[in-house]
Amino acid sequence: MKDRIFKIISKYNGDSSRLMDILHDIQDTEGYIAGDIMGLLADLLSLSAAQVEETVSFYHFYSDKPRAKVNIYLNDSVTANMFGRAEVLKAFEDACGISEGEVSEDGQLGLFSTSCIGMNDQEPAALINDKVFTRLTPYRVSQIIADLKSGKSLDEITVESCGDGKNALPEVNATVYNNIRRKGALLNNDYPFYSVVRDMLPNISSEEIIDIVSESNIRGRGGAGFPTGLKWKFGSKARGERRFIICNADEGEPGTFKDRVLLTEYPEMVFEGMAVAGYAVGADLGLLYLRYEYKYLLNYLNGILDNMRKNNYLGTNVAGIEDFNFDIRIQLGAGAYICGEESALIESLEGKRGEPRDKPPFPVEKGYLNLPTIVNNVETLATVVKIVKNGADWFNKLGNKDSVGTKVLSISGDCRFPGIYEVEWGMTISEVLAMCGATEVQAIQVGGPSGALIGKKDFGRELSYSDLPTGGSMIVFNNSRNLLREVVLNFTNFFIEESCGSCSTCRNMPYVLREKLLKILNGRGVKQDVEDILQWAKVLNVSRCGLGQTAANPIVSSIRNFRHLYDALVQKEVDYDSGFDLESSVLESCKVVGRQPIFHHH
Amino acid sequence: MEKKIIATTSLAGCFGCHMSILDIDERILDLIELVEFNKSPVDDIKTFTKPVDIGIVEGGCCNSENVEVLRSFRKNCKILISLGECAIMGGLPALRNGIPIEECLREAYLEGPTVGLNTTKILPNDDELPMLLDKVYPCHEVVKVDYYLPGCPPRADLIWDALVALITGNELALPYEVVKFD
Ligand SMILES: Cc1cc2nc3c(=O)[nH]c(=O)nc-3n(C[C@H](O)[C@H](O)[C@H](O)COP(=O)(O)O)c2cc1C
Ligand code: SF4
């Protein structure tokens, strides 16, 4: 075992900032990351044992205990549950002979739950080892497990149900569907790949590129909406002996899956965007942070990078431009939503826990390895390529005054045609609903759990940075859904699960609010509980990052927009109820000591 | 002025908060001029004999008896005060929250280093004993609590000032030194 570890470490030159890769490799060869291996790693990488352990324990897909040979991670997102997760789980449990969270006795099969894996338009979905299986039904589950037991490999099983577009390429071979329903300025296939790098960069200065991007008024597509040109300008001016470009492909916001489709169908443009950014700010290395759930794309993407190197679109003197040296490396995440937050992402890239940093300084000044770093979303970088190609004016004509250009939406939930829609900013929610074939709509979640749950009275509002901003996630709920139990509770659980735990507000308040919500759902709530939620949620504003700051949004926006649902549940005759139940709270201890509960009712 | 009636009790606490009540020292003589104690360890009255104005509770609830006593305090007292960390947050006893009850009992009665005398190896299960709750609850998660006096234990001066404020109906002065966290 030691020899294998030595080999892995020397593959990464003993560089402790590559701990994520080292751990992935160890998990692949050893099956899990045992305590003695962590000790060995600490010695060899000059880290403390605690530093290794805290990284291992932070990420969902690293394990310090043996997992099974085949591990099934069944997605627990809201749409998975809407479209039959319970039955699929039962089918897995029956077929594998184990319950959720367990490993079978022979160590062959393990069954776990996981947060949204970016397949919201084809749920229920599961990761089986690193392969994605979508549109699961109990029938399909029994087939998959039977095939596995009969000795078929996961690759062989996937071939039978391969997805569309490039998902069917042998190097991807995934049961994943692009579901591109509407193309616009970004997605229409009118762009000859690499033409900006090849034909334009040699004839244009880096300042001019930044000017074009600034004049285009494009703002970040990852959610926060920071003006991209300004970010690049800051990055190019910041002091440091090196600079970096990071492409954020963590795509963890439940309901978002557009970056997956961009990386499947247009990776050339994403990488080209990174090179353009590198040229503009003077960076020599680009890092694509790819969420672990998209590992099935890794070989394919590396193939594209190789091809770019061959054609000198990456490497030294890129496209013949003297002293423009730029290469790209893909860093695989390990399952943590918080790593989408740019400073947490950078910590993770450095091999640490994905805990957001205090800001300022912002990454443009002190980012990766404390050097100036540009972090942009996948869609932002791909779009920039077309902006440079077609000019700022071209882009300014798209969208509305406040938000120019187009937005790629990920639409899922109760609609006839879930999938990817590229629309111009300014579209109203009513139009969105009509476009995706949604009827009997009760509510739509705009911008994922950290966004807002809105109802009919707001369907006239527009998608834009100033009215209804969105990173792209739109989840539709029809009248049959129990919004509080199925949606709000699920989203709140998500934030509790994914908090990095640094801030006491984010670690505790969502939990406290969930207790309140459960109390209300269980018929023990009173009016004051609803008021308490609105008051108490405010403390989350002092949290360090956006996760904590928005963790109460599901509950708070549902109170604001669906107050009647709460009013119908709270008790009318009582103004105080602690929710405490003596009978149920003594059950466990009585069972353990072997006695019958006795109550003296006064 | 008619004397206010006071009751006190210690639930899952260590009696430290009660010691802090006694720490008001000779002011206890002034207090006796202002109040009359009813059910309380201070005078050893075991049951409520009349309606009470102010109930003071030390400790949270770790078993069914704590819950019953707390509920009787709520029923008999106009105003209920959670006194100290354990009543307000669960305190030290709440360290067991998050550890399965079976593990706690095994450690306490079967496997811990001090259980040598439990030769019969039984977990206490007599019907006379209170039943353990699944976790230790702060008082306000069981009944409505009107006021909270924090501290571990709360300082005698704070207790004194709070009582005087409640009894006289004057506002309690809360200077920075009193509400600061550390
Ligand atoms: C909790 C949290 C999760 C985030 N997840 C992502 C993500 O998955 N992808 C992304 O591009 N940006 C994400 N962001 C926003 C990033 O911090 C950052 O603003 C963005 O990557 C910048 O790129 P842009 O300006 O091109 O949008 C997240 C932010 C927070 C607070
Ligand atoms: S707000 Fe939450 S996720 Fe963000 S840094 Fe604080 S604890 Fe971590």
Short mmCIF file of C-alpha atoms in Angstrom, two decimals, chain B residues 12-179:
data_model
loop_
_atom_site.label_atom_id
_atom_site.label_comp_id
_atom_site.label_asym_id
_atom_site.label_seq_id
_atom_site.Cartn_x
_atom_site.Cartn_y
_atom_site.Cartn_z
CA ALA B 12 -31.78 19.50 35.80
CA GLY B 13 -29.43 21.96 37.45
CA CYS B 14 -26.70 21.82 40.09
CA PHE B 15 -28.25 24.18 42.63
CA GLY B 16 -25.56 26.68 41.69
CA CYS B 17 -28.21 29.19 40.65
CA HIS B 18 -29.90 28.78 44.02
CA MET B 19 -26.55 29.37 45.72
CA SER B 20 -26.35 32.54 43.67
CA ILE B 21 -29.75 33.60 45.00
CA LEU B 22 -28.35 33.19 48.50
CA ASP B 23 -25.34 35.21 47.43
CA ILE B 24 -27.42 38.37 47.65
CA ASP B 25 -26.10 38.12 51.23
CA GLU B 26 -27.70 40.39 53.80
CA ARG B 27 -30.05 41.78 51.19
CA ILE B 28 -32.00 38.59 51.79
CA LEU B 29 -33.39 40.41 54.83
CA ASP B 30 -34.63 43.19 52.56
CA LEU B 31 -36.02 40.59 50.20
CA ILE B 32 -38.04 39.02 52.98
CA GLU B 33 -39.64 42.42 53.52
CA LEU B 34 -40.70 42.47 49.87
CA VAL B 35 -41.67 38.87 49.21
CA GLU B 36 -43.02 35.73 50.72
CA PHE B 37 -41.61 32.37 49.63
CA ASN B 38 -44.00 29.60 48.71
CA LYS B 39 -42.87 26.30 47.14
CA SER B 40 -39.09 26.49 47.24
CA PRO B 41 -36.01 24.69 48.57
CA VAL B 42 -35.26 27.92 50.42
CA ASP B 43 -38.08 27.29 52.91
CA ASP B 44 -38.64 23.62 52.06
CA ILE B 45 -42.32 24.05 51.13
CA LYS B 46 -42.97 21.07 48.84
CA THR B 47 -46.25 21.97 47.14
CA PHE B 48 -47.94 25.12 45.99
CA THR B 49 -50.29 26.37 48.68
CA LYS B 50 -51.45 29.56 46.96
CA PRO B 51 -51.20 31.40 43.66
CA VAL B 52 -47.68 32.63 43.06
CA ASP B 53 -46.56 35.89 41.44
CA ILE B 54 -43.03 34.98 40.36
CA GLY B 55 -41.69 31.50 39.67
CA ILE B 56 -37.95 31.06 39.30
CA VAL B 57 -36.67 27.93 37.57
CA GLU B 58 -33.11 26.68 37.62
CA GLY B 59 -32.11 23.86 35.23
CA GLY B 60 -33.66 22.43 32.09
CA CYS B 61 -35.73 19.27 31.70
CA CYS B 62 -33.96 15.93 31.49
CA ASN B 63 -36.75 13.68 32.76
CA SER B 64 -40.51 13.38 33.07
CA GLU B 65 -40.52 14.67 36.64
CA ASN B 66 -38.77 17.88 35.55
CA VAL B 67 -41.50 18.35 32.97
CA GLU B 68 -44.24 17.82 35.51
CA VAL B 69 -42.69 20.25 38.01
CA LEU B 70 -42.11 22.83 35.30
CA ARG B 71 -45.69 22.51 34.09
CA SER B 72 -46.97 22.96 37.65
CA PHE B 73 -44.83 26.10 37.93
CA ARG B 74 -46.31 27.45 34.74
CA LYS B 75 -49.80 26.69 36.01
CA ASN B 76 -49.30 28.28 39.43
CA CYS B 77 -47.08 31.25 38.65
CA LYS B 78 -48.11 34.47 36.95
CA ILE B 79 -44.58 35.18 35.81
CA LEU B 80 -42.01 32.50 35.04
CA ILE B 81 -38.28 33.15 34.93
CA SER B 82 -35.61 30.86 33.46
CA LEU B 83 -32.60 31.34 35.71
CA GLY B 84 -29.16 30.44 34.38
CA GLU B 85 -27.57 28.60 31.49
CA CYS B 86 -29.18 25.20 32.10
CA ALA B 87 -32.73 26.57 32.24
CA ILE B 88 -32.14 28.78 29.21
CA MET B 89 -30.01 26.51 26.99
CA GLY B 90 -29.95 23.10 28.62
CA GLY B 91 -26.43 23.73 29.87
CA LEU B 92 -23.99 21.04 30.88
CA PRO B 93 -26.60 18.25 31.09
CA ALA B 94 -27.44 18.92 27.44
CA LEU B 95 -23.99 17.66 26.49
CA ARG B 96 -25.68 14.29 26.24
CA ASN B 97 -27.92 15.59 23.45
CA GLY B 98 -26.74 13.98 20.25
CA ILE B 99 -25.47 10.84 22.00
CA PRO B 100 -27.94 7.95 21.80
CA ILE B 101 -29.65 7.33 25.13
CA GLU B 102 -28.61 3.71 25.14
CA GLU B 103 -24.96 4.72 24.95
CA CYS B 104 -25.37 7.21 27.81
CA LEU B 105 -27.06 4.64 30.04
CA ARG B 106 -24.54 1.95 29.23
CA GLU B 107 -21.67 4.27 30.07
CA ALA B 108 -23.31 5.47 33.28
CA TYR B 109 -24.53 2.16 34.67
CA LEU B 110 -22.70 -0.70 32.98
CA GLU B 111 -19.34 0.23 31.49
CA GLY B 112 -18.04 3.47 32.99
CA PRO B 113 -15.02 3.28 35.32
CA THR B 114 -17.15 3.96 38.41
CA VAL B 115 -19.88 1.36 38.00
CA GLY B 116 -18.18 -1.41 39.99
CA LEU B 117 -20.96 -1.45 42.56
CA ASN B 118 -23.70 -2.17 40.04
CA THR B 119 -23.11 -5.89 40.42
CA THR B 120 -26.53 -6.81 39.06
CA LYS B 121 -25.79 -4.88 35.86
CA ILE B 122 -29.25 -3.42 35.51
CA LEU B 123 -30.29 -0.16 33.99
CA PRO B 124 -32.55 1.66 36.50
CA ASN B 125 -36.09 0.81 35.47
CA ASP B 126 -38.24 1.05 38.59
CA ASP B 127 -41.67 2.56 37.96
CA GLU B 128 -41.06 5.01 40.79
CA LEU B 129 -38.20 6.61 38.89
CA PRO B 130 -38.76 9.49 36.51
CA MET B 131 -38.43 8.57 32.83
CA LEU B 132 -35.52 10.07 30.90
CA LEU B 133 -36.37 12.34 27.99
CA ASP B 134 -34.84 11.77 24.55
CA LYS B 135 -32.72 14.87 25.14
CA VAL B 136 -32.34 17.68 27.65
CA TYR B 137 -34.74 20.53 26.87
CA PRO B 138 -34.39 24.17 27.88
CA CYS B 139 -37.47 25.29 29.81
CA HIS B 140 -38.95 27.43 27.05
CA GLU B 141 -39.13 24.40 24.74
CA VAL B 142 -41.56 22.85 27.20
CA VAL B 143 -43.63 25.77 28.57
CA LYS B 144 -43.87 29.48 27.93
CA VAL B 145 -41.19 31.42 29.78
CA ASP B 146 -41.53 35.15 30.42
CA TYR B 147 -38.02 36.24 31.39
CA TYR B 148 -34.49 34.91 31.09
CA LEU B 149 -31.65 35.70 33.49
CA PRO B 150 -28.46 34.42 31.90
CA GLY B 151 -25.26 33.36 33.61
CA CYS B 152 -23.62 30.24 34.95
CA PRO B 153 -24.63 31.03 37.57
CA PRO B 154 -26.22 34.46 37.07
CA ARG B 155 -24.60 36.96 39.38
CA ALA B 156 -26.38 37.65 42.66
CA ASP B 157 -26.63 41.35 41.78
CA LEU B 158 -28.40 40.53 38.54
CA ILE B 159 -30.90 38.32 40.36
CA TRP B 160 -31.46 40.99 42.99
CA ASP B 161 -31.87 43.80 40.47
CA ALA B 162 -34.24 41.75 38.34
CA LEU B 163 -36.41 40.79 41.28
CA VAL B 164 -36.55 44.34 42.60
CA ALA B 165 -37.44 45.60 39.13
CA LEU B 166 -40.22 43.04 38.76
CA ILE B 167 -41.60 43.66 42.23
CA THR B 168 -41.49 47.44 42.08
CA GLY B 169 -42.52 47.60 38.43
CA ASN B 170 -39.47 49.65 37.50
CA GLU B 171 -37.40 49.00 34.40
CA LEU B 172 -34.28 46.91 34.89
CA ALA B 173 -31.08 48.79 34.13
CA LEU B 174 -28.98 46.78 31.69
CA PRO B 175 -25.60 48.49 31.36
CA TYR B 176 -23.05 47.10 28.91
CA GLU B 177 -21.16 45.12 31.58
CA VAL B 178 -24.30 43.13 32.25
CA VAL B 179 -25.16 42.12 28.70
#
